[in-house]
Amino acid sequence: MMNYMTLANLTKKYSRGKGDEIHALDSFNLTVKKGEFVTILGPSGCGKTTALRIIAGFEEQTEGDVFLKGENINHVAPYKRFMPMVFQSYALFPHMNVYENIAYGLRALKKSRDIIRNDVAMACQVVNLVGLEKCYPGELSGGQQQRVALARTLVLKPEMILFDEPLSNLDVKLRIQTRTEIKRVHRMLGITVLYVTHDQSEALSMSDRIVIMNHGRTVQEGTPEEIYNNPINSFVADFIGNANFISAEVEEIEGKRVTIRLQNRIIVVKQENPELSFSEGEEVYLAIKPEATGISSDKADFTGIVDTRSFQGSHTEYKIEFEGSFINIHQSNMGKEIQTYQAGDIINLKFDKDLFHLYKK
Amino acid sequence: MNKSFGKIRKDPRLLITASIITLLLILFILYPLYSAFKMSITGDGGISFSVYREVFTQKQNIRAISNSLVLATLTATFSTFIGFTFAYSIHRAIIPGQKYFRAMAILPLISPPFMFALSHILLFGRNGLITARLLGIDSLGIYGLNGLVVVQTMGMFPLSYLILSGIVRAVDPDLELSAMNLGARRLRVFRTITLPLTLPGLLASWLMVFMGSLTDFGNPIIIGGDFNVLSVQAYLEFTGMGNLPRGTALAILLLLPTLFIFTLQKQILKRRSYVSASGKSVRNSRGLGTPGISRALFIFCLMITVFILLIYITIIAGSFITLWGEDWSFTLKHLSYSYDVGFKTLINTLLLALISTPITAAMGILIAFLATNKDLPGRKILEFLSLLSYAIPGTVVGIGYVLAFNRSPFKLSGTAFILIAVYVFRNLPITVEGGIAALSQVSGEIEESAANLGGNSAYILRRVTLPMIRPAFFAGATYAFIRSMTAISAIIFLISARWNHMSVLILAQTEIMRLGVASVMSFVLIILISIIIFLGSQMTKLKGTGLPASLKQLKAY
């Protein structure tokens, strides 16, 4: 597969007056292959939307280049880039009805009336808008508006579509529904997608590849599974897995085997993260995901005290006081006779030791 | 609405207050209007429209009508264009100095009505700095249509700016970006997105300036020259020739379009909002601008700004130059002369403005209270009456007051009271509208939550409602004060030897070409107004603009 789009050393500085500068983007690099679904995931203010707007040509980078199919498009006007975007606010034209909104791009391209009518009808079919053509955006529900925004880009038969947090204005149920919808369209039409979001479950469920971003830089890049299973640092572990962090001290290092002492017990962690190296006696974070910890009344290596319990349906969340801090544990509610615990109960904890990760403090 | 508060609103004393205010509105707004109308149709005893027939057969009157329309059309078009360019440059483009451009775009609103005309004479007149000195020509023909268009446009484009800045800001910049993103070139985006979305604002601006230009009196009387307009013609017939019916009829002709425009623009602005159903992007974006476009906008704004500054500097310079165009030496004699001639008038002007200001603001808030009280019968009538004077040209008000209050039982002419009445009832609409806007924010959940937290009605009124409408009160007061200090078209009919007004005095000095003295007086007025605006903005606590929000609705003269 060829590189469809490349960002090279993209830097964007905003001056806040008096010599104070913020780097919205700091030498950001990214490649997107043809037909790929790439998600840029990061907290708000990490620079992901800035990157998207530079790609679309709405903003100009301070340094660096944007390549499209090998061609530098730094100075190409936004209307010549043909990378239609679905905006977070949808940006539907309020004075035009659904039909006119969808036809807008085709009209700008001076397509014939017949082609426009035909293509708009097709687009309406693809995103399930048939019958709403005469409605104005103000008369549509959030989900319908979202679909108009999508149809407006699809109708142009683009090679690539940009999404800027397109689902953040929808309620939870609709969000999950639309997620599948977008994924279906991506697969059906083979369009290259660059998707920006701060929602980890969106990123994990839709992407071929995720780029985790923070402070204008790439933190980690990989498939959803890679990132979920092996977060490169505590930021990613926290952001994507809501990991629990437990303070501990390194006792001994033997190649990849790092020995940690916790509650007077020895834990051996396989340290395979090439980015990190530890020394003996160092204070580190031991990270473990909420679903990788079990609670049992059987005797186990570790104990904690239940602080709060909240029932979530498929699972129950416990907040446990452990080693002077709090950790979250998810207990599945599947199966019969699940024992529940109340605040103040002393419980035994079972960690899945293969799922431990070590991070710098 | 919580119950305890509802009780206050149902108080019978309220009905009495409402009745008294309605009577006052009828007496000071409708009755003068009626008097003027009666005068124009009772020629030889019986009711007849002969005066109007006369007006429409006399060449000079027909010319005055067509002149007024031509002038208003041109001024409205130019003002809207400049106002839109400013609004777009300040709120959409990314250019340096936006804060300063904004300040300059509002500055003309606080100036005495015909200061621009005065400055125009100093710059471009027969002895003008630019015409006679720099270019060595006699005059650019400033007396007449050209000069009037320039002068009115400079004075009134701020109104366009204020109307349009709100509209331009309400248009989500993502819409333009999205259009471009879908492949539309800039011009197409402007034509298909920007223009349609701002059209209601453009129309409203055009109509408001049209109305302002039509009813303007100060500028045409100074630099109109042979170019006669209706407001001046009405004044000359009424006061100069003493032909009361004909003067009144001409003024009534002004009233018809303003009433029409007043209702029309309300309708337009009511339908203006295309509410986007979702969140709006607040990102600072370049929008449609290329560096080239930004540069062009910057240069345009800079040129207008420099021109406005030049006007003000000219007035200040004119105050201290012995004889403009002949003897450029420094002098204080204009200052001392102005003190001798004008000090008493200045004090009186200030006094009457200070008396009428709190009355206007308090009455406005009171009417707003009544008009938002759903239990009060006839509250819509009350609101309509109080807003009506928006639509009545100053000339009609002036003539109406002369006719209505020159004999018993309401013999008021020549007193200070008639001037105060004019100030109060002419400036009432803005304070009423501001009050209604503020109250509609207060009512409902805020009052309910205050009651829910245990406040009794008096406590709620004192601690919640009043503090929340305080900004509206002071904004209205500031506005009323500025308007009182810069009034001309109505009060020129009503001043007396005892109670003169600075504007009229400046006008007189300009007419006899004592331009230095006129400059001093204008300068002093501007300083006084600036001080009051500063105090007012401190009270309303509006950061950034330095100007009360109510100025947004400041109507052109």
PDB file of C-alpha atoms in Angstrom, chain A residues 14 49-50 53 56-60 77-80 82-85 87 89-96 104-105 107-108 110 145 152-153 156 169, chain B residues 172-186 188-189 192-194 196-197 274-281 283-287 291:
ATOM      1  CA  TYR A  14       0.408  30.352  18.412  1.00  0.00           C
ATOM      2  CA  THR A  49      -7.870  19.251  15.536  1.00  0.00           C
ATOM      3  CA  THR A  50      -5.152  21.712  14.583  1.00  0.00           C
ATOM      4  CA  ARG A  53      -7.405  21.859  10.009  1.00  0.00           C
ATOM      5  CA  ALA A  56      -7.781  20.722   5.170  1.00  0.00           C
ATOM      6  CA  GLY A  57      -6.002  24.015   4.537  1.00  0.00           C
ATOM      7  CA  PHE A  58      -7.958  26.108   7.053  1.00  0.00           C
ATOM      8  CA  GLU A  59      -4.879  26.992   8.976  1.00  0.00           C
ATOM      9  CA  GLU A  60      -1.285  27.378   7.968  1.00  0.00           C
ATOM     10  CA  ALA A  77      -6.059  26.425  -1.532  1.00  0.00           C
ATOM     11  CA  PRO A  78      -8.584  24.579   0.652  1.00  0.00           C
ATOM     12  CA  TYR A  79     -11.109  24.335  -2.179  1.00  0.00           C
ATOM     13  CA  LYS A  80      -8.608  22.518  -4.384  1.00  0.00           C
ATOM     14  CA  PHE A  82     -10.753  17.657  -2.180  1.00  0.00           C
ATOM     15  CA  MET A  83     -10.529  16.279   1.305  1.00  0.00           C
ATOM     16  CA  PRO A  84     -14.059  16.898   2.502  1.00  0.00           C
ATOM     17  CA  MET A  85     -14.483  17.123   6.226  1.00  0.00           C
ATOM     18  CA  PHE A  87     -17.202  19.007  11.289  1.00  0.00           C
ATOM     19  CA  SER A  89     -20.596  21.207  14.630  1.00  0.00           C
ATOM     20  CA  TYR A  90     -21.592  19.626  11.281  1.00  0.00           C
ATOM     21  CA  ALA A  91     -21.466  23.159   9.819  1.00  0.00           C
ATOM     22  CA  LEU A  92     -24.601  22.538   7.786  1.00  0.00           C
ATOM     23  CA  PHE A  93     -25.711  25.584   5.840  1.00  0.00           C
ATOM     24  CA  PRO A  94     -28.764  26.732   7.800  1.00  0.00           C
ATOM     25  CA  HIS A  95     -30.337  28.568   4.878  1.00  0.00           C
ATOM     26  CA  MET A  96     -30.247  25.564   2.574  1.00  0.00           C
ATOM     27  CA  TYR A 104     -23.351  22.241  -2.581  1.00  0.00           C
ATOM     28  CA  GLY A 105     -20.017  20.677  -3.465  1.00  0.00           C
ATOM     29  CA  ARG A 107     -22.626  22.727  -7.720  1.00  0.00           C
ATOM     30  CA  ALA A 108     -19.288  24.292  -6.887  1.00  0.00           C
ATOM     31  CA  LYS A 110     -20.308  22.919 -11.890  1.00  0.00           C
ATOM     32  CA  GLN A 145     -27.812  16.434  10.775  1.00  0.00           C
ATOM     33  CA  ARG A 152     -22.310  16.084   1.809  1.00  0.00           C
ATOM     34  CA  THR A 153     -18.787  14.700   1.782  1.00  0.00           C
ATOM     35  CA  LEU A 156     -18.107  14.201  -3.903  1.00  0.00           C
ATOM     36  CA  ASN A 169     -22.718  16.076  19.852  1.00  0.00           C
TER      37      ASN A 169
ATOM     38  CA  ASP B 172     -20.377  30.180  12.443  1.00  0.00           C
ATOM     39  CA  PRO B 173     -16.970  30.551  10.703  1.00  0.00           C
ATOM     40  CA  ASP B 174     -17.014  26.797  10.145  1.00  0.00           C
ATOM     41  CA  LEU B 175     -19.776  27.356   7.588  1.00  0.00           C
ATOM     42  CA  GLU B 176     -17.459  29.302   5.322  1.00  0.00           C
ATOM     43  CA  LEU B 177     -14.648  26.847   5.873  1.00  0.00           C
ATOM     44  CA  SER B 178     -16.957  23.952   5.206  1.00  0.00           C
ATOM     45  CA  ALA B 179     -18.127  25.505   1.938  1.00  0.00           C
ATOM     46  CA  MET B 180     -14.538  25.986   0.853  1.00  0.00           C
ATOM     47  CA  ASN B 181     -13.731  22.472   1.984  1.00  0.00           C
ATOM     48  CA  LEU B 182     -16.455  21.185  -0.333  1.00  0.00           C
ATOM     49  CA  GLY B 183     -14.744  22.860  -3.260  1.00  0.00           C
ATOM     50  CA  ALA B 184     -16.249  26.351  -3.479  1.00  0.00           C
ATOM     51  CA  ARG B 185     -13.935  29.221  -4.315  1.00  0.00           C
ATOM     52  CA  ARG B 186     -13.865  32.268  -2.048  1.00  0.00           C
ATOM     53  CA  ARG B 188     -18.670  31.627  -4.393  1.00  0.00           C
ATOM     54  CA  VAL B 189     -18.540  31.057  -0.643  1.00  0.00           C
ATOM     55  CA  THR B 192     -23.702  31.569  -1.373  1.00  0.00           C
ATOM     56  CA  ILE B 193     -22.923  31.493   2.353  1.00  0.00           C
ATOM     57  CA  THR B 194     -21.712  34.771   3.826  1.00  0.00           C
ATOM     58  CA  PRO B 196     -27.319  35.127   2.505  1.00  0.00           C
ATOM     59  CA  LEU B 197     -26.579  34.630   6.183  1.00  0.00           C
ATOM     60  CA  TYR B 274     -30.523  30.849  11.706  1.00  0.00           C
ATOM     61  CA  VAL B 275     -29.889  29.035  14.906  1.00  0.00           C
ATOM     62  CA  SER B 276     -27.395  26.297  14.333  1.00  0.00           C
ATOM     63  CA  ALA B 277     -28.691  23.264  16.146  1.00  0.00           C
ATOM     64  CA  SER B 278     -25.353  22.257  17.557  1.00  0.00           C
ATOM     65  CA  GLY B 279     -22.350  23.808  19.161  1.00  0.00           C
ATOM     66  CA  LYS B 280     -20.527  26.594  17.457  1.00  0.00           C
ATOM     67  CA  SER B 281     -16.873  26.610  16.630  1.00  0.00           C
ATOM     68  CA  ARG B 283     -11.722  28.652  16.897  1.00  0.00           C
ATOM     69  CA  ASN B 284      -9.801  31.558  15.607  1.00  0.00           C
ATOM     70  CA  SER B 285      -9.632  30.887  11.946  1.00  0.00           C
ATOM     71  CA  ARG B 286      -8.489  32.761   8.935  1.00  0.00           C
ATOM     72  CA  GLY B 287     -11.869  32.208   7.343  1.00  0.00           C
ATOM     73  CA  PRO B 291      -2.949  37.316   3.145  1.00  0.00           C
TER      74      PRO B 291
END
